[in-house]
Coordinates of C-alpha atoms and ligand atoms in Angstrom, one line a residue:
M1 CA 99.7 105.1 116.6
N2 CA 103.5 104.7 116.3
I3 CA 103.9 103.0 112.9
V4 CA 107.1 101.4 111.5
V5 CA 107.2 101.5 107.7
T6 CA 110.0 99.3 106.4
G7 CA 111.2 100.1 102.9
G8 CA 109.7 103.6 103.4
A9 CA 112.4 105.2 101.1
G10 CA 111.3 103.1 98.2
F11 CA 108.7 103.7 95.5
I12 CA 105.5 102.5 97.2
G13 CA 106.7 102.8 100.8
S14 CA 107.5 106.5 100.4
A15 CA 104.0 107.1 98.8
F16 CA 102.5 105.4 101.8
V17 CA 104.5 107.6 104.2
R18 CA 103.5 110.8 102.3
L19 CA 99.8 109.6 102.5
L20 CA 100.0 109.0 106.3
C21 CA 101.7 112.3 106.9
K22 CA 98.8 114.0 105.0
E23 CA 95.9 112.0 106.3
H24 CA 97.0 111.0 109.8
P25 CA 99.2 113.7 111.3
E26 CA 98.3 112.3 114.7
D27 CA 100.4 109.2 114.0
T28 CA 104.2 108.9 114.4
I29 CA 105.8 107.4 111.3
I30 CA 109.1 105.7 111.7
V31 CA 110.7 104.8 108.4
F32 CA 113.1 101.8 108.7
D33 CA 115.2 101.4 105.5
K34 CA 118.5 100.0 104.6
L35 CA 118.9 102.4 101.6
T36 CA 119.8 99.8 99.0
Y37 CA 120.1 101.1 95.4
A38 CA 116.2 101.2 95.4
G39 CA 116.0 103.4 98.5
N40 CA 116.1 107.2 97.9
V41 CA 115.9 109.7 100.7
N42 CA 114.8 112.3 98.1
N43 CA 111.4 110.4 98.0
L44 CA 110.9 111.6 101.6
R45 CA 112.2 115.1 101.3
R46 CA 108.7 116.7 101.3
V47 CA 107.8 115.1 104.7
Q48 CA 111.2 114.8 106.3
S49 CA 110.3 117.1 109.2
S50 CA 107.2 115.0 110.0
I51 CA 108.9 111.5 110.3
E52 CA 111.5 109.6 112.1
F53 CA 114.1 108.0 109.9
V54 CA 116.2 105.0 110.9
Q55 CA 118.7 103.4 108.5
G56 CA 118.7 99.7 109.2
D57 CA 118.5 96.2 107.7
I58 CA 115.6 93.8 108.3
C59 CA 118.1 91.0 108.2
S60 CA 120.0 92.4 111.2
G61 CA 118.8 91.2 114.6
A62 CA 120.8 94.1 116.2
D63 CA 119.2 96.8 114.0
L64 CA 115.7 95.4 114.7
E65 CA 116.3 95.2 118.4
N66 CA 117.5 98.8 118.5
L67 CA 114.4 99.9 116.6
F68 CA 111.9 98.2 118.8
L69 CA 113.8 99.3 122.0
K70 CA 113.9 102.9 120.9
Y71 CA 110.2 103.2 119.9
D72 CA 107.0 101.9 121.4
V73 CA 105.7 100.5 118.1
H74 CA 102.0 99.8 117.7
A75 CA 102.0 98.7 114.0
V76 CA 104.4 97.5 111.3
V77 CA 103.8 97.9 107.6
H78 CA 106.4 95.9 105.7
F79 CA 107.3 97.1 102.2
A80 CA 111.1 96.4 102.4
A81 CA 112.1 94.0 99.7
E82 CA 114.2 93.3 96.7
S83 CA 111.5 94.0 94.1
H84 CA 112.9 93.8 90.5
V85 CA 112.1 90.5 88.7
D86 CA 115.1 90.9 86.3
R87 CA 117.5 91.2 89.2
S88 CA 116.0 88.1 90.8
I89 CA 116.8 86.1 87.7
I90 CA 120.5 87.2 87.9
N91 CA 120.9 86.9 91.7
P92 CA 118.1 84.8 93.3
G93 CA 120.0 84.4 96.6
A94 CA 119.7 88.1 97.4
F95 CA 115.9 87.8 97.1
V96 CA 115.7 84.9 99.5
Q97 CA 117.9 86.7 101.9
T98 CA 115.9 89.9 102.1
N99 CA 112.4 88.8 101.2
V100 CA 112.3 85.5 103.1
Y101 CA 114.9 85.6 105.8
G102 CA 114.5 89.4 106.4
T103 CA 110.7 89.0 106.7
Q104 CA 111.1 86.2 109.3
M105 CA 113.5 88.4 111.3
L106 CA 111.1 91.3 111.2
L107 CA 108.1 89.1 112.1
H108 CA 110.0 87.8 115.1
A109 CA 111.1 91.2 116.3
A110 CA 107.5 92.5 115.9
K111 CA 106.2 89.5 117.8
K112 CA 108.7 90.1 120.6
A113 CA 107.7 93.7 120.8
D114 CA 104.0 92.8 121.0
V115 CA 103.0 95.0 118.1
E116 CA 99.2 95.2 117.7
K117 CA 99.2 95.0 113.9
Y118 CA 101.5 93.8 111.2
V119 CA 100.8 94.3 107.5
Q120 CA 102.7 92.2 104.9
V121 CA 102.8 94.1 101.6
S122 CA 102.8 91.4 98.9
T123 CA 102.2 91.1 95.2
D124 CA 99.8 89.4 92.8
E125 CA 102.8 87.7 91.2
V126 CA 102.7 85.1 94.0
Y127 CA 99.7 83.6 92.2
G128 CA 101.7 82.9 89.1
S129 CA 100.4 83.6 85.6
L130 CA 96.8 83.6 84.1
G131 CA 95.7 82.5 80.7
E132 CA 93.4 84.7 78.6
T133 CA 90.6 84.6 81.1
G134 CA 90.0 84.5 84.9
L135 CA 91.1 86.6 87.8
F136 CA 93.3 86.0 90.9
T137 CA 91.2 85.8 94.1
E138 CA 92.5 85.4 97.6
Q139 CA 91.7 81.7 97.2
S140 CA 93.9 81.3 94.2
P141 CA 96.8 78.9 94.8
L142 CA 100.3 80.3 95.2
E143 CA 102.2 79.3 92.1
P144 CA 105.0 81.8 91.8
N145 CA 107.2 81.5 88.7
S146 CA 110.2 83.9 89.2
P147 CA 112.7 83.9 92.1
Y148 CA 111.2 87.3 93.0
S149 CA 107.6 86.0 93.3
A150 CA 108.8 82.7 95.0
S151 CA 110.6 84.8 97.6
K152 CA 107.5 87.0 98.2
A153 CA 105.3 83.8 98.4
G154 CA 107.8 82.5 101.1
A155 CA 107.4 85.7 103.0
D156 CA 103.6 85.5 102.8
L157 CA 103.6 82.0 104.1
L158 CA 105.8 83.1 107.1
A159 CA 103.4 85.9 107.8
R160 CA 100.5 83.4 107.7
A161 CA 102.5 81.1 110.1
Y162 CA 103.0 83.9 112.6
Y163 CA 99.2 84.4 112.6
E164 CA 98.4 80.7 112.9
T165 CA 101.2 79.8 115.3
Y166 CA 101.5 82.8 117.6
G167 CA 98.2 84.5 117.0
M168 CA 99.8 87.8 115.8
N169 CA 97.3 90.2 114.2
I170 CA 98.5 90.0 110.7
N171 CA 97.2 90.9 107.3
I172 CA 98.6 90.3 103.8
T173 CA 97.9 92.6 100.9
R174 CA 98.5 91.4 97.3
C175 CA 98.5 94.1 94.7
S176 CA 98.9 94.3 91.0
N177 CA 101.5 96.4 89.1
N178 CA 101.8 100.0 90.5
Y179 CA 102.7 103.1 88.6
G180 CA 103.1 106.8 89.7
P181 CA 105.7 109.4 90.8
Y182 CA 109.1 108.4 92.3
H183 CA 109.1 105.1 90.5
F184 CA 112.7 103.8 90.0
P185 CA 113.5 104.0 86.3
E186 CA 114.3 100.3 85.9
K187 CA 110.6 99.4 85.9
L188 CA 108.5 99.5 82.7
I189 CA 106.7 102.9 82.9
P190 CA 109.4 105.1 84.4
L191 CA 112.1 103.4 82.2
M192 CA 110.1 104.2 79.0
V193 CA 109.2 107.7 80.1
T194 CA 112.7 108.7 81.0
N195 CA 114.2 107.0 77.9
A196 CA 111.7 108.8 75.7
L197 CA 112.5 112.1 77.4
Q198 CA 116.2 111.4 76.5
N199 CA 115.3 110.3 72.9
K200 CA 116.7 106.8 73.8
S201 CA 115.4 103.5 72.5
L202 CA 112.3 101.9 74.2
P203 CA 113.1 98.2 74.6
I204 CA 110.0 95.9 74.9
Y205 CA 110.4 92.3 76.0
G206 CA 109.4 89.8 73.4
D207 CA 106.2 90.5 71.5
G208 CA 105.0 92.9 74.2
K209 CA 101.7 91.1 74.5
Q210 CA 102.1 90.4 78.2
I211 CA 99.2 91.7 80.2
R212 CA 99.5 93.6 83.5
D213 CA 96.7 95.0 85.7
W214 CA 97.9 98.6 86.5
L215 CA 97.0 100.6 89.7
H216 CA 98.1 104.0 90.7
V217 CA 100.4 103.9 93.7
D218 CA 98.2 106.2 95.8
D219 CA 95.2 103.9 95.3
H220 CA 97.4 101.0 96.5
C221 CA 98.5 103.0 99.5
R222 CA 94.9 103.9 100.4
G223 CA 94.1 100.2 100.3
I224 CA 97.0 99.3 102.6
N225 CA 95.9 102.1 105.0
L226 CA 92.4 100.7 105.2
V227 CA 93.8 97.2 105.9
L228 CA 96.1 98.6 108.6
R229 CA 93.2 100.2 110.4
T230 CA 90.2 97.9 109.6
G231 CA 91.5 94.6 108.2
Q232 CA 90.3 91.5 110.1
P233 CA 93.0 89.4 111.8
G234 CA 94.6 86.8 109.6
E235 CA 92.9 88.0 106.3
V236 CA 94.5 88.4 102.9
Y237 CA 93.2 91.3 100.7
N238 CA 93.8 91.6 97.0
I239 CA 94.2 95.1 95.7
G240 CA 93.9 95.8 91.9
G241 CA 92.7 98.3 89.4
R242 CA 90.6 96.2 87.0
N243 CA 92.8 97.8 84.4
E244 CA 94.5 95.3 82.1
R245 CA 96.9 96.6 79.5
T246 CA 99.5 94.9 77.3
N247 CA 103.1 96.2 77.8
E248 CA 103.1 97.2 74.1
E249 CA 100.0 99.4 74.7
I250 CA 101.6 101.1 77.7
V251 CA 104.7 102.0 75.6
R252 CA 102.7 103.2 72.7
R253 CA 100.6 105.5 75.0
I254 CA 103.8 107.0 76.4
V255 CA 105.2 107.6 72.9
Q256 CA 101.9 109.3 71.9
T257 CA 101.7 111.4 75.0
L258 CA 105.3 112.6 74.7
G259 CA 105.0 113.1 71.0
V260 CA 108.3 111.1 70.3
S261 CA 108.9 108.9 67.3
E262 CA 107.5 105.4 67.3
E263 CA 110.8 104.3 65.8
L264 CA 112.3 104.5 69.3
I265 CA 110.4 101.3 70.1
T266 CA 112.5 98.1 69.8
H267 CA 111.7 94.5 70.6
V268 CA 114.4 92.7 72.7
E269 CA 114.7 89.0 73.7
D270 CA 112.0 88.1 76.2
R271 CA 112.6 87.8 79.9
L272 CA 113.2 84.2 81.1
G273 CA 109.9 82.6 82.4
H274 CA 108.0 85.8 81.6
D275 CA 104.4 85.5 83.0
F276 CA 101.7 86.1 80.4
R277 CA 98.9 87.7 82.4
Y278 CA 98.1 89.0 85.9
A279 CA 94.7 90.3 86.8
I280 CA 93.2 90.9 90.3
D281 CA 89.7 90.4 91.6
A282 CA 89.5 93.1 94.3
T283 CA 85.9 92.4 95.3
K284 CA 86.8 91.4 98.9
I285 CA 88.5 94.7 99.9
E286 CA 85.8 96.7 98.0
R287 CA 82.9 95.0 99.8
E288 CA 84.4 94.4 103.2
L289 CA 86.6 97.5 103.7
G290 CA 84.9 99.9 101.2
W291 CA 88.1 100.4 99.1
K292 CA 87.8 101.9 95.6
A293 CA 90.4 103.0 93.1
M294 CA 90.1 106.8 92.7
Y295 CA 92.3 107.2 89.6
T296 CA 91.3 106.3 86.1
F297 CA 94.2 104.9 84.2
N298 CA 94.1 107.8 81.6
E299 CA 94.4 110.5 84.2
G300 CA 96.9 108.6 86.4
L301 CA 99.2 107.9 83.5
A302 CA 99.0 111.4 82.2
E303 CA 99.7 112.8 85.6
T304 CA 102.7 110.4 86.1
I305 CA 104.2 111.3 82.7
D306 CA 103.8 115.0 83.6
W307 CA 105.5 114.3 87.0
Y308 CA 108.6 113.0 85.2
I309 CA 108.7 116.0 82.9
Q310 CA 108.5 118.4 85.9
N311 CA 110.9 116.4 88.1
K312 CA 113.9 115.8 85.8
E313 CA 116.2 116.6 88.7
W314 CA 114.8 113.6 90.7
W315 CA 115.4 111.0 88.0
Q316 CA 118.7 112.5 86.7
D317 CA 119.9 112.2 90.2
V318 CA 119.0 108.5 90.1
L319 CA 120.5 107.9 86.7
S320 CA 123.8 109.5 87.7
G321 CA 123.9 107.7 91.1
T322 CA 124.2 111.0 93.0
Y323 CA 121.0 110.1 95.0
R324 CA 123.0 107.5 96.9
R325 CA 125.2 110.1 98.5
R326 CA 122.4 112.2 99.9
S327 CA 121.1 112.0 103.4
L328 CA 117.9 113.1 105.1
Ligands
LIG401 P1 111.4 99.4 95.9 O1 112.4 98.4 95.3 O2 111.1 100.7 95.2 O3 111.8 99.7 97.4 C1 112.2 98.8 98.3 C2 112.7 99.5 99.5 O4 113.1 98.5 100.5 C3 113.9 100.4 99.3 O5 113.8 101.6 99.9 C4 115.1 99.6 99.9 O6 116.2 100.5 100.4 C5 114.4 98.9 101.0 N1 115.1 97.7 101.4 C6 115.6 96.7 100.6 N2 116.2 95.7 101.4 C7 116.1 96.1 102.7 C8 116.5 95.6 103.9 N3 117.2 94.4 103.9 N4 116.3 96.2 105.1 C9 115.6 97.4 105.1 N5 115.2 98.0 103.9 C10 115.4 97.4 102.7 O7 110.0 98.5 96.0 P2 108.5 99.0 95.7 O8 108.2 98.9 94.3 O9 108.3 100.2 96.5 O10 107.7 97.8 96.4 C11 107.5 97.8 97.8 C12 106.8 96.5 98.2 O11 105.6 96.3 97.5 C13 107.7 95.3 97.9 O12 107.5 94.4 99.0 C14 107.0 94.7 96.6 O13 107.2 93.3 96.6 C15 105.6 95.1 96.8 N6 104.8 95.3 95.6 C16 105.3 96.0 94.5 C17 104.5 96.3 93.4 C18 105.0 97.2 92.3 O14 104.4 97.3 91.2 N7 106.1 97.8 92.4 C19 103.3 95.7 93.3 C20 102.8 94.9 94.3 C21 103.6 94.7 95.5

């Protein structure tokens, strides 16, 4: 199969590319990425000789046309997005542009090229926020609360429309919070780990009681790969770890693992419209596609923290901005 992976230089997209290179050497992987601040070619260094890399923008008709003219593409897995909620609160327009308009441009180019399969990688945040109880199922209404999640919900609805209207073979995956290596240090876990390693303060939003359902990035990618190969046309699949933790608990665990002072923890003003709780019911993908998370949270977090200790050069390159000058 010739598979286009959009956003393949980002955190999850690059994990997916590394997984495919390991488990499906028979496939040709074409990474299509604009290399925004979140794209980092160092994430692909290990597999660079096994992939094709195209720098391009999903919002550009010309870039997409060139991509689909150059390669006989069988499948598209769409990760490319603006992905940070805080940035969406400051600049919502950029999120609509990339996540909604860009997704429509990509869908249209993929339809024109007659691709056999298109996977839209989405998030549990499109379902909004839960109270103390309950889980998001694929039937939960879309009630996004941030400009980020609203733009992702818009993209999901466009993907659905391309299935309903044009009969494209489309799946949507909705996953909970990911963690793991190569995670950009603006997100909770890598921010806290890299700050702790530099003896800097560890800022927690509000009271830190917000609950997230954490999943190792490699378990997420195994789920997407199953959906790509065995998902039924038009179906949505939730992917989640059944692993709910408060933000405060996550930060305290990092502090304990690294043996730094608890006094580094500070509480800062809460994020606007901060969702209280996300939790995924992953029964459908487990039963129908045989997916199962392989990592326990304890081993996954310990391994991730260790990765940041062993790979200082990677994150120091990001913090200094040097990574943006590198090429593949
Ligand atoms: P990321 O921000 O690390 O990476 C995004 C990638 O997309 C970058 O490589 C960037 O250069 C690229 N990109 C951005 N705009 C582009 C454009 N216009 N054209 C081409 N490429 C562009 O994101 P991530 O955390 O790896 O998330 C990947 C996907 O998974 C996103 O769609 C996100 O919504 C979804 N998701 C993320 C999580 C999570 O916990 N991080 C959970 C569930 C779903």
